[in-house]
PDB file of C-alpha atoms in Angstrom:
ATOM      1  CA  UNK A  26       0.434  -1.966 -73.493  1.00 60.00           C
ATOM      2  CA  UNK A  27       3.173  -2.083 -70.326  1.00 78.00           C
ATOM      3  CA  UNK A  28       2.924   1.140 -68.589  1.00 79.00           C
ATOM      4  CA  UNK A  29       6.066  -0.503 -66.344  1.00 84.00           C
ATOM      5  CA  UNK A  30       7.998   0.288 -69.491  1.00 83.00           C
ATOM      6  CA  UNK A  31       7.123   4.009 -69.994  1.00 83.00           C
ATOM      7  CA  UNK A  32       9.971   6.921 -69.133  1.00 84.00           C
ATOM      8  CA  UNK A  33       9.756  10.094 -67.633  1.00 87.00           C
ATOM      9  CA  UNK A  34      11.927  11.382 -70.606  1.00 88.00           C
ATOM     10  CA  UNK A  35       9.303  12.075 -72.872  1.00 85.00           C
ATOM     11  CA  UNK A  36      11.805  11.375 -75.953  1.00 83.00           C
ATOM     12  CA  UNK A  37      12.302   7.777 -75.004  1.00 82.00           C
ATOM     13  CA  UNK A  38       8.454   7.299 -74.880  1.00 82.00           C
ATOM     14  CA  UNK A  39       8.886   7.224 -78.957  1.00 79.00           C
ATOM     15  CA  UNK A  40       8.505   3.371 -79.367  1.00 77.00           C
ATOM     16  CA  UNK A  41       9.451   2.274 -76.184  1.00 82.00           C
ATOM     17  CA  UNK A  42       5.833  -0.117 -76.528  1.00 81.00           C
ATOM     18  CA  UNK A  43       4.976  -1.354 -79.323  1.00 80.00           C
ATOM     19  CA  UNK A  44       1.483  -0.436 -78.857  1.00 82.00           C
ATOM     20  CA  UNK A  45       1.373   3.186 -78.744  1.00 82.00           C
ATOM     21  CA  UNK A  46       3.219   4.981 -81.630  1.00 79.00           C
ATOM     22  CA  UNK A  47       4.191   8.620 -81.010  1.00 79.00           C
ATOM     23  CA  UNK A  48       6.717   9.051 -82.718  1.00 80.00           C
ATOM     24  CA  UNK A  49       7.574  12.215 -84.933  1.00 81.00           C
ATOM     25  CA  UNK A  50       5.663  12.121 -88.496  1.00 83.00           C
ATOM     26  CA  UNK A  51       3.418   9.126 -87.308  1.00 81.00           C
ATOM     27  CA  UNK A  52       0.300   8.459 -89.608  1.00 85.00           C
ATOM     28  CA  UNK A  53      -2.743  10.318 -88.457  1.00 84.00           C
ATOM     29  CA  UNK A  54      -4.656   7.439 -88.775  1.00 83.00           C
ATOM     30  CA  UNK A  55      -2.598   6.010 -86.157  1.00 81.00           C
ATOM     31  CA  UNK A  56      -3.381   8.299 -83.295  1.00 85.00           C
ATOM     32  CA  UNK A  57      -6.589   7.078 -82.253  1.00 87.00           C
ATOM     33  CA  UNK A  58      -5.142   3.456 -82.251  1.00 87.00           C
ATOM     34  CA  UNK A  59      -2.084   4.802 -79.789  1.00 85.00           C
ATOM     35  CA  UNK A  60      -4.466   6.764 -77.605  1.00 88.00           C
ATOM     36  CA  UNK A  61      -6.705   3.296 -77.111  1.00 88.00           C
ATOM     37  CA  UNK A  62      -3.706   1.580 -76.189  1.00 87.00           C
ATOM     38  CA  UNK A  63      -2.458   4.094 -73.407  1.00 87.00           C
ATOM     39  CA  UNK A  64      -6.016   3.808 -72.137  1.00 90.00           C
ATOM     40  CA  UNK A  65      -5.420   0.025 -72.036  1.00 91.00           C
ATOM     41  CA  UNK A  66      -2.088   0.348 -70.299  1.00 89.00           C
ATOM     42  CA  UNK A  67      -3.735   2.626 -67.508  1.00 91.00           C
ATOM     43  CA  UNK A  68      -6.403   0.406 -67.087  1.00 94.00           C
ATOM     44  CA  UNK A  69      -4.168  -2.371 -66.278  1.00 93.00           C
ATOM     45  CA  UNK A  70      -2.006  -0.214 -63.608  1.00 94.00           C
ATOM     46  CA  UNK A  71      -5.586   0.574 -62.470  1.00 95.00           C
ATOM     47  CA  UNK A  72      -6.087  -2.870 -61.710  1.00 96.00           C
ATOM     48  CA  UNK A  73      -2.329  -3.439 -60.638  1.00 96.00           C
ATOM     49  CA  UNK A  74      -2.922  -1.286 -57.579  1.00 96.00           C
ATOM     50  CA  UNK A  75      -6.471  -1.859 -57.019  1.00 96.00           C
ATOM     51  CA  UNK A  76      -6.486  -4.901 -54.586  1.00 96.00           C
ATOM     52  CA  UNK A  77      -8.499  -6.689 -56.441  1.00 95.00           C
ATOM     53  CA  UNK A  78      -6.093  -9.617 -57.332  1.00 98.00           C
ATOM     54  CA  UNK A  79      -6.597 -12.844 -55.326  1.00 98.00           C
ATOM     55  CA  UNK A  80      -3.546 -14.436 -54.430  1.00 98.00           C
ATOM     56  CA  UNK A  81      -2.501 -18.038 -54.824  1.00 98.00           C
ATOM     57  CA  UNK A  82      -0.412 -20.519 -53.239  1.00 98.00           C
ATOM     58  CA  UNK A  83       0.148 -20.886 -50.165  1.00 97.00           C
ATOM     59  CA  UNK A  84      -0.627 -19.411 -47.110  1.00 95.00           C
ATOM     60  CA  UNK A  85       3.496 -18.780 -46.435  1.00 96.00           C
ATOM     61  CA  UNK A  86       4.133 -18.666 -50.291  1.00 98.00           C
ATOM     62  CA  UNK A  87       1.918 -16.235 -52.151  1.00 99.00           C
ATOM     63  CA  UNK A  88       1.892 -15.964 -55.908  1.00 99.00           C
ATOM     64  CA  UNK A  89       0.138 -12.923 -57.954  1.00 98.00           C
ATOM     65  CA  UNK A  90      -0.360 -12.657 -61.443  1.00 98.00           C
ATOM     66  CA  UNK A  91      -0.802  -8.914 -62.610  1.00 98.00           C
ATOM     67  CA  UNK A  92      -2.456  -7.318 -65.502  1.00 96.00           C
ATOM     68  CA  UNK A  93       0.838  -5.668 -66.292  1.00 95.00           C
ATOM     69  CA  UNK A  94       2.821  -9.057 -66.832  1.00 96.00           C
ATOM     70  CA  UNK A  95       6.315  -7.846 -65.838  1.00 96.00           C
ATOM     71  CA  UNK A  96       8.907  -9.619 -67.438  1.00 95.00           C
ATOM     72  CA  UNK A  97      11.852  -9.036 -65.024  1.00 97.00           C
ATOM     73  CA  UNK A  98      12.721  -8.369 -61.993  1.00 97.00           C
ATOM     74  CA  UNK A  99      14.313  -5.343 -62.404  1.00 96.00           C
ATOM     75  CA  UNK A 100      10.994  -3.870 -64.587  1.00 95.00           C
ATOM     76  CA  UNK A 101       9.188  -4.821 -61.351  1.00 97.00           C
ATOM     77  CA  UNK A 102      11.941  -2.650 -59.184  1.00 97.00           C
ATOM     78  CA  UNK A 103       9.980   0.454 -57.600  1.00 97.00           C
ATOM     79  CA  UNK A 104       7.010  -0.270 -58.816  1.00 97.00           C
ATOM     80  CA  UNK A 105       3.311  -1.524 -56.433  1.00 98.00           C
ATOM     81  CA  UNK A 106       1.335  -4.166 -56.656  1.00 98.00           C
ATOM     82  CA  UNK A 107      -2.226  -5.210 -54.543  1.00 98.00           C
ATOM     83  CA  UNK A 108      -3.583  -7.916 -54.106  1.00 98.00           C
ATOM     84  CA  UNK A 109      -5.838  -9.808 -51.723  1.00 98.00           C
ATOM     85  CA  UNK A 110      -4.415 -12.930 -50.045  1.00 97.00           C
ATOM     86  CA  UNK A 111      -6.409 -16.070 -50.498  1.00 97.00           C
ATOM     87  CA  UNK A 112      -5.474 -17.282 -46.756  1.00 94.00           C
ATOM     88  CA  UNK A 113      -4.539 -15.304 -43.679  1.00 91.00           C
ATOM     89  CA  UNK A 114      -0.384 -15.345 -43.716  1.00 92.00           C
ATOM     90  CA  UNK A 115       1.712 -18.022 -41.762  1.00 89.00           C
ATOM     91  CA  UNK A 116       4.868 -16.810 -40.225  1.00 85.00           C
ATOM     92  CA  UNK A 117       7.842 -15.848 -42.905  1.00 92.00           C
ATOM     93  CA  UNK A 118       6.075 -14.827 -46.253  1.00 97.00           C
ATOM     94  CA  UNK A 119       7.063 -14.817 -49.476  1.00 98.00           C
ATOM     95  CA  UNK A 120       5.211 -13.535 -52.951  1.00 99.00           C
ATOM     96  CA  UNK A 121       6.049 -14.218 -55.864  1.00 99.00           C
ATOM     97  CA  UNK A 122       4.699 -12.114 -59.146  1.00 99.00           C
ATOM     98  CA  UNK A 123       4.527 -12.974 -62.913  1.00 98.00           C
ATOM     99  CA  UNK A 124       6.434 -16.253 -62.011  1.00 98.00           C
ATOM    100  CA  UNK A 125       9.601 -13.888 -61.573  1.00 98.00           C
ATOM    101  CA  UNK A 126      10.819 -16.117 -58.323  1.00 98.00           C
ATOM    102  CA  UNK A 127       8.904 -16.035 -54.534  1.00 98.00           C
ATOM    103  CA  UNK A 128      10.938 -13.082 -52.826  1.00 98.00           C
ATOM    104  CA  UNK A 129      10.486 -12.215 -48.855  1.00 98.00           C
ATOM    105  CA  UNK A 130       7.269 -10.032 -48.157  1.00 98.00           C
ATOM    106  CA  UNK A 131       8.376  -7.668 -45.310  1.00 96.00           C
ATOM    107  CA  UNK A 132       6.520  -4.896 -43.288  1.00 92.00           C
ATOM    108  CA  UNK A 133      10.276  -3.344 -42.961  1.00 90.00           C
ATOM    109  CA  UNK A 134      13.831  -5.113 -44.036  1.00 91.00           C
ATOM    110  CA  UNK A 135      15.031  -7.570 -42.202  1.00 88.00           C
ATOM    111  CA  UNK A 136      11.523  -8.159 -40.238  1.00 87.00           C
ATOM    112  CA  UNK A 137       9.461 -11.278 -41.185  1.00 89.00           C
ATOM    113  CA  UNK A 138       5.845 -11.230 -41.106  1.00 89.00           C
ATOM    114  CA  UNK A 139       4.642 -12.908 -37.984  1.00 81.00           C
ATOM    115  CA  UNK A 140       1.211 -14.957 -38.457  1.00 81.00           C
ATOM    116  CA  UNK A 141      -2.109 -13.715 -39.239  1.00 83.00           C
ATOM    117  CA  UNK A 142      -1.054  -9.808 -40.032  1.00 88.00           C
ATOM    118  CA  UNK A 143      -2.282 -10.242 -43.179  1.00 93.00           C
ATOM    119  CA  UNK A 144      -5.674 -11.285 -43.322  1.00 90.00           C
ATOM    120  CA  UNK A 145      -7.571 -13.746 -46.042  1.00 92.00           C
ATOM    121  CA  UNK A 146     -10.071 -11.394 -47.877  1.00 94.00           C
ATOM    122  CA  UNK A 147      -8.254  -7.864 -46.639  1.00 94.00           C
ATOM    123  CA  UNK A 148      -6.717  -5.870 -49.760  1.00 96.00           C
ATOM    124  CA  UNK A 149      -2.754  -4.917 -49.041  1.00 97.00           C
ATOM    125  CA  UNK A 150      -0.381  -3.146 -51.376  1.00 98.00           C
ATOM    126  CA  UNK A 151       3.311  -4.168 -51.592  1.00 98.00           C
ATOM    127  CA  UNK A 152       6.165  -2.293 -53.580  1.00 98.00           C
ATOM    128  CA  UNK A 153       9.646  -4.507 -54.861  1.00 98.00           C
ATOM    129  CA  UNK A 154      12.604  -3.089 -53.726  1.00 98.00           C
ATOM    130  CA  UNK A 155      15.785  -5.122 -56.547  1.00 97.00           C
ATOM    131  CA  UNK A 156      18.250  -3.681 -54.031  1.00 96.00           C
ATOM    132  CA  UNK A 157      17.587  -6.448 -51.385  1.00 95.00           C
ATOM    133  CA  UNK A 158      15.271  -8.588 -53.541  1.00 98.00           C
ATOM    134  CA  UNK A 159      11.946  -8.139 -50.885  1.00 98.00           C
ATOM    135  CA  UNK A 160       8.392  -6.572 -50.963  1.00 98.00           C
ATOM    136  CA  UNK A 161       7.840  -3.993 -48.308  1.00 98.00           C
ATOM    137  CA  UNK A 162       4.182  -4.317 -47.561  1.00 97.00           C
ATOM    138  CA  UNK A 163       2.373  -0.280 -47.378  1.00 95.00           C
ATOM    139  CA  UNK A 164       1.009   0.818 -44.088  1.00 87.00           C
ATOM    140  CA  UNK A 165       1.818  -2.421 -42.338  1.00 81.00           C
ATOM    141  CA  UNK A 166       3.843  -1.668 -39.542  1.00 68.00           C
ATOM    142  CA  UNK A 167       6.208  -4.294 -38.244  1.00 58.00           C
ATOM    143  CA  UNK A 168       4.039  -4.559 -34.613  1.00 56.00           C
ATOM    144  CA  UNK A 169       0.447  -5.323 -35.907  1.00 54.00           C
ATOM    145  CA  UNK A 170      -0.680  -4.452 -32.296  1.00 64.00           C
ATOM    146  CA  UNK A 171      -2.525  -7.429 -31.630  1.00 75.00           C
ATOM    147  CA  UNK A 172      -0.564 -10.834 -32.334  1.00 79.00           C
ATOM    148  CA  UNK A 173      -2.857 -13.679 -32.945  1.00 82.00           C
ATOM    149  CA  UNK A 174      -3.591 -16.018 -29.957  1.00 88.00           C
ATOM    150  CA  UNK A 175      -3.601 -13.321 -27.392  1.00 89.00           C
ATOM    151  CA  UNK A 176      -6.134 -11.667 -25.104  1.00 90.00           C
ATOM    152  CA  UNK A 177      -7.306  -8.513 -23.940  1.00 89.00           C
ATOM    153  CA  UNK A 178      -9.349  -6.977 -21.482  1.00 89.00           C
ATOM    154  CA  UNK A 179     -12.683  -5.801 -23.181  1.00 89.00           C
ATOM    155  CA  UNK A 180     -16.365  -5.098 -21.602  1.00 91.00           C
ATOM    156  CA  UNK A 181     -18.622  -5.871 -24.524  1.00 90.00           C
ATOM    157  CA  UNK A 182     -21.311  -8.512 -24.512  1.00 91.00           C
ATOM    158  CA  UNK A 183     -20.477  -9.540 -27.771  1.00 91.00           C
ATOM    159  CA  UNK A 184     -16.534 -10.205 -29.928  1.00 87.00           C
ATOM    160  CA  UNK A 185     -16.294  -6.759 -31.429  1.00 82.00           C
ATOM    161  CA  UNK A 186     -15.730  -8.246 -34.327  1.00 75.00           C
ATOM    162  CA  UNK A 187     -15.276 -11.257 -36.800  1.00 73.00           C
ATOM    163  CA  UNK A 188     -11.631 -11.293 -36.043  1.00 74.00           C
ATOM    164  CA  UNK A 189     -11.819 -11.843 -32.670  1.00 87.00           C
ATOM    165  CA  UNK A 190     -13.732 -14.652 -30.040  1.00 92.00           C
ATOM    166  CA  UNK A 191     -14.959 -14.141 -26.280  1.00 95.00           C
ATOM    167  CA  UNK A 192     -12.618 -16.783 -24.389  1.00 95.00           C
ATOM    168  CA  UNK A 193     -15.569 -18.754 -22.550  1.00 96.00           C
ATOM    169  CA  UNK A 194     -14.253 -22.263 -23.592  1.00 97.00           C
ATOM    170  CA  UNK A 195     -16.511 -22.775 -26.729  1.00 97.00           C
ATOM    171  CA  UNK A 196     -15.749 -24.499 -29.539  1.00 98.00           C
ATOM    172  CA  UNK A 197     -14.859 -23.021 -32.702  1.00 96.00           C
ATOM    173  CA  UNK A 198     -14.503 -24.160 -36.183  1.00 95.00           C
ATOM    174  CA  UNK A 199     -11.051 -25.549 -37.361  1.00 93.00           C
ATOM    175  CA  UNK A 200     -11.552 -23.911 -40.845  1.00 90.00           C
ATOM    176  CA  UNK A 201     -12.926 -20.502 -40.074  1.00 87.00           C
ATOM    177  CA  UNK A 202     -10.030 -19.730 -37.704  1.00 88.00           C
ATOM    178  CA  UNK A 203      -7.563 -22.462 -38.930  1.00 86.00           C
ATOM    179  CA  UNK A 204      -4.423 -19.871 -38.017  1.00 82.00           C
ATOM    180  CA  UNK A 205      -5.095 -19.686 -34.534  1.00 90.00           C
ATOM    181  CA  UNK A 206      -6.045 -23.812 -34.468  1.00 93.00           C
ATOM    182  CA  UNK A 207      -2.457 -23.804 -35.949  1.00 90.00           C
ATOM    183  CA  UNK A 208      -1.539 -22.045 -32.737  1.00 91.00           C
ATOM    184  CA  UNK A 209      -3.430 -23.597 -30.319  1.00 95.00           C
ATOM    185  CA  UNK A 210      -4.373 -27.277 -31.818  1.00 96.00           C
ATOM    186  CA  UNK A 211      -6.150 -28.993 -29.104  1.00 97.00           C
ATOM    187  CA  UNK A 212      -4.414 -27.677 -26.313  1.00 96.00           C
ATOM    188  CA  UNK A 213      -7.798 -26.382 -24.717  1.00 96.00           C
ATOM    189  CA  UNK A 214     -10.283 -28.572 -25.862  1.00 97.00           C
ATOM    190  CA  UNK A 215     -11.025 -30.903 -28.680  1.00 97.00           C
ATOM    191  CA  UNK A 216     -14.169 -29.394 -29.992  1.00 97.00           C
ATOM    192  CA  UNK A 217     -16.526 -32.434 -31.543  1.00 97.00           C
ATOM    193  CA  UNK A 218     -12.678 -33.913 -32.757  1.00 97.00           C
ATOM    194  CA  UNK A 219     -13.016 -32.875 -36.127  1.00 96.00           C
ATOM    195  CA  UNK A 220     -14.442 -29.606 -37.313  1.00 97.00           C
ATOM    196  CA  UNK A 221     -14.112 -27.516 -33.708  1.00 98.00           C
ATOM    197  CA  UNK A 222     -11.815 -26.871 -31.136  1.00 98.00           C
ATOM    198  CA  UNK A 223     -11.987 -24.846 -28.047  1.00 98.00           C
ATOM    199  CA  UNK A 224     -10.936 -21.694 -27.016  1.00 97.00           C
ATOM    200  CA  UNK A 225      -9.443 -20.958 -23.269  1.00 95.00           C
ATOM    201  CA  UNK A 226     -12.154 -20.666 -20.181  1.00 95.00           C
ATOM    202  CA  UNK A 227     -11.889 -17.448 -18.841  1.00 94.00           C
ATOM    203  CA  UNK A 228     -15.382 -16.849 -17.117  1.00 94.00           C
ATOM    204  CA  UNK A 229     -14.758 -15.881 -13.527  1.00 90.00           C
ATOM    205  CA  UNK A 230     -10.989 -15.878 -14.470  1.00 88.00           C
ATOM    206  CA  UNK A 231      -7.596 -13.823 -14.224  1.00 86.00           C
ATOM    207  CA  UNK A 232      -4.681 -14.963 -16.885  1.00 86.00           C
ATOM    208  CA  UNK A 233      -1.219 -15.329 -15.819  1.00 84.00           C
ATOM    209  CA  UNK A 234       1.459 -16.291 -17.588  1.00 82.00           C
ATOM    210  CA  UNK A 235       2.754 -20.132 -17.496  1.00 78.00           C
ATOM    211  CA  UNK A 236       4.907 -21.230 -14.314  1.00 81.00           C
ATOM    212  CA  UNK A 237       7.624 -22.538 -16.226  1.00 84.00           C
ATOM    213  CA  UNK A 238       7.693 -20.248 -19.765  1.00 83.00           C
ATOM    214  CA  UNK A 239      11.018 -20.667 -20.810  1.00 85.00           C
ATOM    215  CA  UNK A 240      12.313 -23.864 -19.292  1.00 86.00           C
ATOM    216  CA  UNK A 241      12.015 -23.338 -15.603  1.00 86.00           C
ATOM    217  CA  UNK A 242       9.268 -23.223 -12.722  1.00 84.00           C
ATOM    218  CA  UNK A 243       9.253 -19.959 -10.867  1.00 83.00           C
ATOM    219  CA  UNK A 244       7.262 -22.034  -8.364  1.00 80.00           C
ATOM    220  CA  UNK A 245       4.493 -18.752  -7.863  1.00 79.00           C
ATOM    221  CA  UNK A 246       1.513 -21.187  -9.527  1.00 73.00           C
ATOM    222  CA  UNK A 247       1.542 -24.215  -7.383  1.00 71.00           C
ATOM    223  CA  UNK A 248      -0.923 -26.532  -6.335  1.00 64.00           C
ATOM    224  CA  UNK A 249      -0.443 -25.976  -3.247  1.00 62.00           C
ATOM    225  CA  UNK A 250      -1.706 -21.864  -3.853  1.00 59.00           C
ATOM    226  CA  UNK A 251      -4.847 -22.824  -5.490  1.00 61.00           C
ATOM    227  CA  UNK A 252      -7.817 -22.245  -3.629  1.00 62.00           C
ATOM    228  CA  UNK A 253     -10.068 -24.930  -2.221  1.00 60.00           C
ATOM    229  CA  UNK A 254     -12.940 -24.988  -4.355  1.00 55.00           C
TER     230      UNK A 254
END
């Protein structure tokens, strides 16, 4: 039952798996047993390509075990598999399936994933190209739009969603968002010094961007520009 090793040459499909027997003069009391078994092997592509596989591993190192069990790299060549990651991504992903080796995990070649595109619960779909030995992720592009950490000018009351947090210097948990406390660690608060951290205080703020990014002051934030409070 490996639908990964069916052919679109209809000859070859004889007794290329075991399983399903259609070959010419085959017992008639072994078509209903073949038939079951293609069901079975389009169940598990089903399930292949449904998202519903959690991930393992690590949150930089993914591992996925399919229904299909591909035994080779080259088997796995063209073909998709989904799956839903376990943790949000770190930066510079790899996935590894059936134990076949951890390969890159790419929104395009050459591009690494940057942190937090893919996120812990979301389904994603991811195909195996053996000519560079990567998975190009589907419909991920290689700008997610909104990296992780930074801010935006919105007008609601409330965080449109679960993905994002006002900036009014709460604190937050350490687990629930543990990719951005990997970006920002304490750097605006300590939370209770366990479980929370805190966000940046922008209530009756404008952001600009540190004096001396890169190396160098540009001397336009000074102390002695700050207003007397």
């Amino acid at each position: 039952m490996t639908f990964y090793k069916w052919s679109q040459t209809p000859a070859t499909n004889a007794n290329v798996d075991s399983t399903v027997n259609y070959q010419e003069g085959q017992a008639p009391s072994s078509l209903n047993d073949s038939a079951r078994a293609a069901m079975a092997a389009l169940a598990k592509y089903r399930d292949d390509t449904a998202g519903a596989i959690t991930t393992a591993g690590s949150s930089t190192a993914y591992t996925v075990a399919s229904y299909q069990v591909f035994n080779s790299l080259s088997s796995l060549n063209g073909k998709v598999v989904a799956f839903t990651p376990h943790a949000t991504n770190g930066a510079t992903v790899t996935l590894n399936v059936d134990g076949l080796g951890a390969k890159p995990l790419r929104p395009a070649p050459n591009v690494e994933l940057q942190t937090g595109v893919l996120v812990q619960g979301t389904p994603y779909a991811a195909l195996y190209n053996s000519s560079d030995a990567a998975f190009y992720l589907l419909g991920v592009g290689t700008n997610p739009g909104l990296p992780l950490g930074s801010s935006i000018d919105y007008w609601g009351a409330t965080a449109p969603s679960s993905h994002f947090v006002l900036a009014y210097g709460q604190a937050i948990s350490r687990t629930t968002y543990s990719t951005l406390f990997s970006l920002f660690s304490t750097t605006y608060g300590s939370g209770d010094g366990s479980t929370t951290f805190n966000v940046p205080d922008l209530r009756g703020r404008v952001t600009a961007g540190k004096d001396d990014m890169g190396g160098s002051s540009s001397f336009r934030l000074t102390s002695e520009l700050a207003p007397v409070v």
